[in-house]
Amino acid sequence: MRSILNSIFILIFLLSGGFNFAAVATISLKAKTAPTLAYQETPYKSISELKTRPQSLKSAQSDEIVDVLGYYSPGDGGGGRFYWDAKNNKPGDGALTIEVEGLRQGRWVRIIEHDDLNVKWFGAKGDDKTNDSEAFNNAIDYAFNNWEGGEVMVPSGKYLVNVQLKRGVTLKGKSPQTTWLKPFTDNPIINWNTNNTDQRHNYDAVVENLRIGNAPKTFVKSRGINIVADKDQLYIDRPIIKNCVIEHNAAEAVYVEADDFVGQMNFVQNLHIENTQIQYNNKGGLYLCGLVIETTIRNSSIIKNGLADVSKYDNFYVGTSASGKEPMRLRVFGGIINNDGKPIGNSVHLKHASSISFYNVNFENGKVLIEGSRSKNIEFDGGNFGAREAYDSFFDIHDANGLSVRNVKFDISGPVKFKTIFNFDRIYANYSNIDIANNTYPSADKLEKGKSYITYTVGRNYKVKNGSISYINSYIEVFNNDEPVLSSINNYKGESEAGIEDNAILTLSGRPGYKAVTVKNGLGNIHLISNEDRVISSNDSMTLMYIPKKGWFEMSVNLPKNSENRGRSNAGGLGRG
């Protein structure tokens, strides 16, 4: 709309041979060098001088245009070109409309040559010392109130701010290498604002080309970006973060939350993060909490966050909020995720999250933790998991209803040994519809002696039942706390073709601190080498292989140097009876 108006203004000017500026407040004037607009004043050094310097203004119909060389001083980026609107009596804002001291009527009005604003027009300094919050917020308010959004440009500099970002406004720096936003107070640097007046619904706001962070060491709660919908029937839609570096914040880098108490219908949806680095933040990297729907992350890195305490703060958290609502439908394409500090933290923590997908993401260090009975439909397809430090496993899976890990390469470099790759380690957990296939694993010498690629811990009342863990084609190690796990293997009778992959392998180990496991020869078509019952103590283990239509046979198995899943399978479903 503003571009159409600009063209109309210029057309009228060309047809009429002149233009009366008194009818408008602020315009975009592409033809800034029109010959009929004479400069009748020498340039002003600052906005302050424009307000106060004596001048011989013409009549009420004056078309005078002047240049201002800076906001505070020449060359500081806050100057510009102004025209005299003799009939204008609107309150001055110190940026686009300038009052002259001693005159009740008549204003200097800034000529905007492009469809954007500049924070330096509103008095921002970017000198790494001054509180520039008011200048930023005034620029954002002007765009929101007068243009229903638009771009607010942030030139190179280091700005101390706490910003309230409003609907439809793009806050755009020159580049994250030259445009820094730092916190002035111990509060979020950028807050996606919602309230019960003019901002019930905040949508289409954008943060672009900025470096956000570097909080003082005395700060404890300053976040980089805060996107929260927590009041009655408020929502945030289509927030976009792109080409940013968000680092060294006192709290989380990006915190997104929607608490939906008693049907208030608060939510955040269609969050988009692209080409952004989230790194080295004290209390976590990216947090998606509550009813956060349809999030897309592309070609971004989330690394080494939670520096204050990796056991307490997550690198990348997707899970429930205080109201118990959980995020859903997150897709991550490409990029790097790791948390390789000391000790190793979680690269990703999924808690009661659903429909979560990672495509061709490189996990360079740190594990994936999946927990919560409502965790479901989680997918990892392509990409790599690499480890340079020793930790227990790549995946800790406490609950999962629908987990697919396919086409992933696992690599352990250096003199490092793992206990397992996938650790299903929760007693009374819910595991179902597990699909682990077409992955490439490290050689067996990268695992501790006697360990396997997949570890499954079974508790009281667990059964070995077809279908609870399906589609596994790998080695499985099963712990048991106080009852013979294979006492339920009769469940496999009559289901051999559909329920167990040919030559499936099951490793049973005793677990320190628990009763021994007793395996009975002949029970559930189990065939032991000695034809006698075996008691597996905490230091022992045994391996069984499934022979189609014949049963389970004890054998001595050495893990191959390179193991790779090939295709879909139904090996050894393990779960609750």
mmCIF file of N, CA, C and O in Angstrom, residues 142-211:
data_model
loop_
_atom_site.group_PDB
_atom_site.id
_atom_site.type_symbol
_atom_site.label_atom_id
_atom_site.label_comp_id
_atom_site.label_asym_id
_atom_site.label_seq_id
_atom_site.Cartn_x
_atom_site.Cartn_y
_atom_site.Cartn_z
ATOM 1 N N TYR A 142 6.001 2.633 16.174
ATOM 2 C CA TYR A 142 5.608 3.431 15.014
ATOM 3 C C TYR A 142 5.219 2.516 13.848
ATOM 4 O O TYR A 142 4.186 2.726 13.191
ATOM 5 N N ALA A 143 6.035 1.500 13.572
ATOM 6 C CA ALA A 143 5.727 0.580 12.477
ATOM 7 C C ALA A 143 4.410 -0.144 12.728
ATOM 8 O O ALA A 143 3.594 -0.312 11.818
ATOM 9 N N PHE A 144 4.185 -0.557 13.960
ATOM 10 C CA PHE A 144 2.967 -1.295 14.305
ATOM 11 C C PHE A 144 1.730 -0.404 14.233
ATOM 12 O O PHE A 144 0.711 -0.778 13.655
ATOM 13 N N ASN A 145 1.819 0.788 14.797
ATOM 14 C CA ASN A 145 0.642 1.660 14.901
ATOM 15 C C ASN A 145 0.301 2.368 13.599
ATOM 16 O O ASN A 145 -0.871 2.651 13.332
ATOM 17 N N ASN A 146 1.303 2.667 12.773
ATOM 18 C CA ASN A 146 1.065 3.471 11.576
ATOM 19 C C ASN A 146 1.102 2.668 10.284
ATOM 20 O O ASN A 146 0.444 3.041 9.311
ATOM 21 N N TRP A 147 1.887 1.607 10.261
ATOM 22 C CA TRP A 147 2.048 0.842 9.030
ATOM 23 C C TRP A 147 1.544 -0.588 9.142
ATOM 24 O O TRP A 147 1.681 -1.362 8.210
ATOM 25 N N GLU A 148 1.014 -0.969 10.298
ATOM 26 C CA GLU A 148 0.603 -2.347 10.564
ATOM 27 C C GLU A 148 1.765 -3.313 10.357
ATOM 28 O O GLU A 148 1.605 -4.430 9.868
ATOM 29 N N GLY A 149 2.949 -2.863 10.729
ATOM 30 C CA GLY A 149 4.138 -3.691 10.607
ATOM 31 C C GLY A 149 5.129 -3.081 9.639
ATOM 32 O O GLY A 149 5.012 -1.923 9.237
ATOM 33 N N GLY A 150 6.115 -3.867 9.253
ATOM 34 C CA GLY A 150 7.150 -3.386 8.341
ATOM 35 C C GLY A 150 8.531 -3.601 8.927
ATOM 36 O O GLY A 150 8.685 -4.134 10.028
ATOM 37 N N GLU A 151 9.546 -3.203 8.175
ATOM 38 C CA GLU A 151 10.925 -3.445 8.592
ATOM 39 C C GLU A 151 11.460 -2.295 9.441
ATOM 40 O O GLU A 151 11.299 -1.121 9.090
ATOM 41 N N VAL A 152 12.101 -2.669 10.536
ATOM 42 C CA VAL A 152 12.846 -1.732 11.365
ATOM 43 C C VAL A 152 14.312 -2.135 11.254
ATOM 44 O O VAL A 152 14.705 -3.207 11.718
ATOM 45 N N MET A 153 15.107 -1.294 10.617
ATOM 46 C CA MET A 153 16.495 -1.622 10.340
ATOM 47 C C MET A 153 17.376 -1.280 11.538
ATOM 48 O O MET A 153 17.181 -0.256 12.213
ATOM 49 N N VAL A 154 18.362 -2.152 11.775
ATOM 50 C CA VAL A 154 19.317 -1.952 12.860
ATOM 51 C C VAL A 154 20.711 -1.930 12.231
ATOM 52 O O VAL A 154 21.244 -2.981 11.858
ATOM 53 N N PRO A 155 21.325 -0.747 12.085
ATOM 54 C CA PRO A 155 22.667 -0.679 11.486
ATOM 55 C C PRO A 155 23.710 -1.367 12.370
ATOM 56 O O PRO A 155 23.444 -1.747 13.518
ATOM 57 N N SER A 156 24.883 -1.501 11.859
ATOM 58 C CA SER A 156 25.986 -2.097 12.615
ATOM 59 C C SER A 156 26.208 -1.343 13.923
ATOM 60 O O SER A 156 26.096 -0.124 13.985
ATOM 61 N N GLY A 157 26.514 -2.080 14.967
ATOM 62 C CA GLY A 157 26.752 -1.481 16.273
ATOM 63 C C GLY A 157 26.459 -2.481 17.368
ATOM 64 O O GLY A 157 26.021 -3.617 17.105
ATOM 65 N N LYS A 158 26.689 -2.090 18.607
ATOM 66 C CA LYS A 158 26.405 -2.916 19.771
ATOM 67 C C LYS A 158 25.387 -2.173 20.629
ATOM 68 O O LYS A 158 25.692 -1.141 21.230
ATOM 69 N N TYR A 159 24.172 -2.726 20.676
ATOM 70 C CA TYR A 159 23.039 -2.047 21.286
ATOM 71 C C TYR A 159 22.646 -2.740 22.587
ATOM 72 O O TYR A 159 22.482 -3.962 22.625
ATOM 73 N N LEU A 160 22.489 -1.975 23.642
ATOM 74 C CA LEU A 160 21.991 -2.488 24.914
ATOM 75 C C LEU A 160 20.488 -2.254 24.941
ATOM 76 O O LEU A 160 20.031 -1.102 24.991
ATOM 77 N N VAL A 161 19.702 -3.350 24.911
ATOM 78 C CA VAL A 161 18.256 -3.194 24.743
ATOM 79 C C VAL A 161 17.489 -4.299 25.471
ATOM 80 O O VAL A 161 18.015 -5.380 25.741
ATOM 81 N N ASN A 162 16.237 -3.992 25.744
ATOM 82 C CA ASN A 162 15.200 -4.971 26.063
ATOM 83 C C ASN A 162 14.005 -4.573 25.211
ATOM 84 O O ASN A 162 13.379 -3.545 25.439
ATOM 85 N N VAL A 163 13.699 -5.382 24.205
ATOM 86 C CA VAL A 163 12.804 -4.995 23.118
ATOM 87 C C VAL A 163 11.485 -5.749 23.217
ATOM 88 O O VAL A 163 11.465 -6.948 23.532
ATOM 89 N N GLN A 164 10.384 -5.049 22.929
ATOM 90 C CA GLN A 164 9.057 -5.658 22.810
ATOM 91 C C GLN A 164 8.699 -5.712 21.328
ATOM 92 O O GLN A 164 8.383 -4.688 20.718
ATOM 93 N N LEU A 165 8.744 -6.906 20.730
ATOM 94 C CA LEU A 165 8.485 -7.048 19.302
ATOM 95 C C LEU A 165 6.989 -7.238 19.062
ATOM 96 O O LEU A 165 6.355 -8.081 19.715
ATOM 97 N N LYS A 166 6.449 -6.496 18.115
ATOM 98 C CA LYS A 166 5.003 -6.509 17.902
ATOM 99 C C LYS A 166 4.631 -7.083 16.536
ATOM 100 O O LYS A 166 5.465 -7.313 15.678
ATOM 101 N N ARG A 167 3.341 -7.264 16.370
ATOM 102 C CA ARG A 167 2.776 -7.947 15.208
ATOM 103 C C ARG A 167 3.224 -7.311 13.890
ATOM 104 O O ARG A 167 3.140 -6.096 13.698
ATOM 105 N N GLY A 168 3.678 -8.172 12.987
ATOM 106 C CA GLY A 168 4.007 -7.739 11.642
ATOM 107 C C GLY A 168 5.314 -6.994 11.493
ATOM 108 O O GLY A 168 5.652 -6.555 10.389
ATOM 109 N N VAL A 169 6.083 -6.829 12.559
ATOM 110 C CA VAL A 169 7.313 -6.043 12.513
ATOM 111 C C VAL A 169 8.510 -6.965 12.303
ATOM 112 O O VAL A 169 8.641 -7.998 12.968
ATOM 113 N N THR A 170 9.386 -6.594 11.393
ATOM 114 C CA THR A 170 10.654 -7.281 11.171
ATOM 115 C C THR A 170 11.778 -6.432 11.759
ATOM 116 O O THR A 170 11.959 -5.282 11.348
ATOM 117 N N LEU A 171 12.503 -6.989 12.707
ATOM 118 C CA LEU A 171 13.673 -6.328 13.284
ATOM 119 C C LEU A 171 14.889 -6.902 12.573
ATOM 120 O O LEU A 171 15.248 -8.064 12.781
ATOM 121 N N LYS A 172 15.529 -6.087 11.740
ATOM 122 C CA LYS A 172 16.528 -6.607 10.807
ATOM 123 C C LYS A 172 17.857 -5.882 10.949
ATOM 124 O O LYS A 172 17.943 -4.667 10.756
ATOM 125 N N GLY A 173 18.888 -6.636 11.292
ATOM 126 C CA GLY A 173 20.229 -6.083 11.364
ATOM 127 C C GLY A 173 20.944 -6.159 10.035
ATOM 128 O O GLY A 173 20.438 -6.722 9.063
ATOM 129 N N LYS A 174 22.137 -5.587 10.002
ATOM 130 C CA LYS A 174 22.941 -5.659 8.785
ATOM 131 C C LYS A 174 23.508 -7.062 8.616
ATOM 132 O O LYS A 174 23.449 -7.642 7.542
ATOM 133 N N SER A 175 24.086 -7.613 9.684
ATOM 134 C CA SER A 175 24.551 -8.997 9.696
ATOM 135 C C SER A 175 24.846 -9.373 11.141
ATOM 136 O O SER A 175 25.137 -8.492 11.960
ATOM 137 N N PRO A 176 24.794 -10.668 11.483
ATOM 138 C CA PRO A 176 25.103 -11.055 12.864
ATOM 139 C C PRO A 176 26.570 -10.839 13.238
ATOM 140 O O PRO A 176 26.921 -10.895 14.408
ATOM 141 N N GLN A 177 27.420 -10.576 12.268
ATOM 142 C CA GLN A 177 28.824 -10.288 12.570
ATOM 143 C C GLN A 177 29.015 -8.840 13.008
ATOM 144 O O GLN A 177 29.971 -8.520 13.721
ATOM 145 N N THR A 178 28.113 -7.942 12.608
ATOM 146 C CA THR A 178 28.318 -6.518 12.894
ATOM 147 C C THR A 178 27.208 -5.885 13.720
ATOM 148 O O THR A 178 27.394 -4.772 14.220
ATOM 149 N N THR A 179 26.060 -6.543 13.858
ATOM 150 C CA THR A 179 24.927 -5.960 14.575
ATOM 151 C C THR A 179 24.623 -6.810 15.798
ATOM 152 O O THR A 179 24.123 -7.927 15.672
ATOM 153 N N TRP A 180 24.936 -6.287 16.979
ATOM 154 C CA TRP A 180 24.785 -7.020 18.234
ATOM 155 C C TRP A 180 23.689 -6.391 19.078
ATOM 156 O O TRP A 180 23.652 -5.167 19.237
ATOM 157 N N LEU A 181 22.845 -7.243 19.647
ATOM 158 C CA LEU A 181 21.901 -6.815 20.678
ATOM 159 C C LEU A 181 22.286 -7.487 21.985
ATOM 160 O O LEU A 181 22.398 -8.718 22.044
ATOM 161 N N LYS A 182 22.489 -6.678 23.028
ATOM 162 C CA LYS A 182 22.850 -7.186 24.343
ATOM 163 C C LYS A 182 21.804 -6.714 25.351
ATOM 164 O O LYS A 182 21.154 -5.692 25.145
ATOM 165 N N PRO A 183 21.642 -7.436 26.466
ATOM 166 C CA PRO A 183 20.610 -7.025 27.427
ATOM 167 C C PRO A 183 21.060 -5.820 28.250
ATOM 168 O O PRO A 183 22.175 -5.797 28.766
ATOM 169 N N PHE A 184 20.152 -4.838 28.387
ATOM 170 C CA PHE A 184 20.443 -3.714 29.282
ATOM 171 C C PHE A 184 20.055 -4.067 30.717
ATOM 172 O O PHE A 184 20.765 -3.724 31.661
ATOM 173 N N THR A 185 18.900 -4.731 30.889
ATOM 174 C CA THR A 185 18.493 -5.233 32.205
ATOM 175 C C THR A 185 18.451 -6.754 32.156
ATOM 176 O O THR A 185 18.522 -7.362 31.081
ATOM 177 N N ASP A 186 18.324 -7.368 33.307
ATOM 178 C CA ASP A 186 18.325 -8.835 33.401
ATOM 179 C C ASP A 186 16.965 -9.399 33.014
ATOM 180 O O ASP A 186 16.266 -10.026 33.800
ATOM 181 N N ASN A 187 16.576 -9.133 31.777
ATOM 182 C CA ASN A 187 15.316 -9.579 31.198
ATOM 183 C C ASN A 187 15.566 -9.973 29.754
ATOM 184 O O ASN A 187 16.652 -9.728 29.217
ATOM 185 N N PRO A 188 14.577 -10.604 29.085
ATOM 186 C CA PRO A 188 14.810 -10.999 27.692
ATOM 187 C C PRO A 188 15.241 -9.832 26.815
ATOM 188 O O PRO A 188 14.754 -8.709 26.961
ATOM 189 N N ILE A 189 16.153 -10.106 25.905
ATOM 190 C CA ILE A 189 16.589 -9.079 24.962
ATOM 191 C C ILE A 189 15.464 -8.758 23.987
ATOM 192 O O ILE A 189 15.151 -7.597 23.737
ATOM 193 N N ILE A 190 14.847 -9.804 23.434
ATOM 194 C CA ILE A 190 13.699 -9.616 22.531
ATOM 195 C C ILE A 190 12.531 -10.418 23.096
ATOM 196 O O ILE A 190 12.640 -11.627 23.303
ATOM 197 N N ASN A 191 11.436 -9.755 23.318
ATOM 198 C CA ASN A 191 10.236 -10.391 23.844
ATOM 199 C C ASN A 191 9.135 -10.289 22.794
ATOM 200 O O ASN A 191 8.749 -9.194 22.392
ATOM 201 N N TRP A 192 8.638 -11.446 22.340
ATOM 202 C CA TRP A 192 7.499 -11.455 21.429
ATOM 203 C C TRP A 192 6.279 -11.082 22.256
ATOM 204 O O TRP A 192 5.753 -11.879 23.009
ATOM 205 N N ASN A 193 5.830 -9.876 22.100
ATOM 206 C CA ASN A 193 4.876 -9.301 23.030
ATOM 207 C C ASN A 193 3.441 -9.748 22.758
ATOM 208 O O ASN A 193 2.983 -9.769 21.616
ATOM 209 N N THR A 194 2.719 -10.128 23.820
ATOM 210 C CA THR A 194 1.260 -10.301 23.781
ATOM 211 C C THR A 194 0.687 -9.620 25.008
ATOM 212 O O THR A 194 1.302 -9.584 26.064
ATOM 213 N N ASN A 195 -0.503 -9.059 24.852
ATOM 214 C CA ASN A 195 -1.188 -8.453 25.987
ATOM 215 C C ASN A 195 -2.680 -8.447 25.712
ATOM 216 O O ASN A 195 -3.140 -8.953 24.679
ATOM 217 N N ASN A 196 -3.440 -7.883 26.596
ATOM 218 C CA ASN A 196 -4.891 -7.914 26.459
ATOM 219 C C ASN A 196 -5.460 -6.664 25.795
ATOM 220 O O ASN A 196 -6.667 -6.427 25.834
ATOM 221 N N THR A 197 -4.624 -5.821 25.192
ATOM 222 C CA THR A 197 -5.115 -4.616 24.540
ATOM 223 C C THR A 197 -4.838 -4.683 23.043
ATOM 224 O O THR A 197 -5.635 -5.212 22.285
ATOM 225 N N ASP A 198 -3.692 -4.144 22.619
ATOM 226 C CA ASP A 198 -3.416 -4.072 21.177
ATOM 227 C C ASP A 198 -2.682 -5.289 20.643
ATOM 228 O O ASP A 198 -2.444 -5.389 19.448
ATOM 229 N N GLN A 199 -2.334 -6.240 21.509
ATOM 230 C CA GLN A 199 -1.486 -7.332 21.063
ATOM 231 C C GLN A 199 -2.019 -8.692 21.524
ATOM 232 O O GLN A 199 -1.252 -9.541 21.953
ATOM 233 N N ARG A 200 -3.320 -8.902 21.429
ATOM 234 C CA ARG A 200 -3.858 -10.198 21.847
ATOM 235 C C ARG A 200 -3.282 -11.320 20.978
ATOM 236 O O ARG A 200 -3.061 -12.423 21.465
ATOM 237 N N HIS A 201 -3.073 -11.031 19.723
ATOM 238 C CA HIS A 201 -2.538 -12.028 18.809
ATOM 239 C C HIS A 201 -1.341 -11.418 18.085
ATOM 240 O O HIS A 201 -1.479 -10.431 17.359
ATOM 241 N N ASN A 202 -0.184 -12.000 18.278
ATOM 242 C CA ASN A 202 1.034 -11.501 17.658
ATOM 243 C C ASN A 202 1.422 -12.462 16.542
ATOM 244 O O ASN A 202 1.696 -13.638 16.795
ATOM 245 N N TYR A 203 1.442 -11.981 15.325
ATOM 246 C CA TYR A 203 1.802 -12.860 14.218
ATOM 247 C C TYR A 203 2.668 -12.114 13.208
ATOM 248 O O TYR A 203 2.709 -10.890 13.159
ATOM 249 N N ASP A 204 3.396 -12.896 12.432
ATOM 250 C CA ASP A 204 4.224 -12.387 11.330
ATOM 251 C C ASP A 204 5.325 -11.434 11.792
ATOM 252 O O ASP A 204 5.718 -10.531 11.050
ATOM 253 N N ALA A 205 5.834 -11.628 12.986
ATOM 254 C CA ALA A 205 6.992 -10.843 13.430
ATOM 255 C C ALA A 205 8.265 -11.626 13.095
ATOM 256 O O ALA A 205 8.289 -12.865 13.157
ATOM 257 N N VAL A 206 9.334 -10.893 12.771
ATOM 258 C CA VAL A 206 10.556 -11.515 12.269
ATOM 259 C C VAL A 206 11.772 -10.892 12.960
ATOM 260 O O VAL A 206 11.818 -9.674 13.177
ATOM 261 N N VAL A 207 12.739 -11.732 13.291
ATOM 262 C CA VAL A 207 14.053 -11.281 13.758
ATOM 263 C C VAL A 207 15.083 -11.822 12.774
ATOM 264 O O VAL A 207 15.118 -13.030 12.498
ATOM 265 N N GLU A 208 15.932 -10.943 12.243
ATOM 266 C CA GLU A 208 16.808 -11.347 11.136
ATOM 267 C C GLU A 208 18.156 -10.639 11.216
ATOM 268 O O GLU A 208 18.241 -9.460 11.561
ATOM 269 N N ASN A 209 19.208 -11.375 10.906
ATOM 270 C CA ASN A 209 20.572 -10.820 10.759
ATOM 271 C C ASN A 209 21.069 -10.136 12.022
ATOM 272 O O ASN A 209 21.658 -9.053 11.953
ATOM 273 N N LEU A 210 20.885 -10.772 13.163
ATOM 274 C CA LEU A 210 21.299 -10.176 14.429
ATOM 275 C C LEU A 210 22.128 -11.159 15.244
ATOM 276 O O LEU A 210 21.916 -12.374 15.181
ATOM 277 N N ARG A 211 23.063 -10.634 16.024
ATOM 278 C CA ARG A 211 23.732 -11.402 17.069
ATOM 279 C C ARG A 211 23.096 -10.980 18.387
ATOM 280 O O ARG A 211 23.058 -9.789 18.715
#
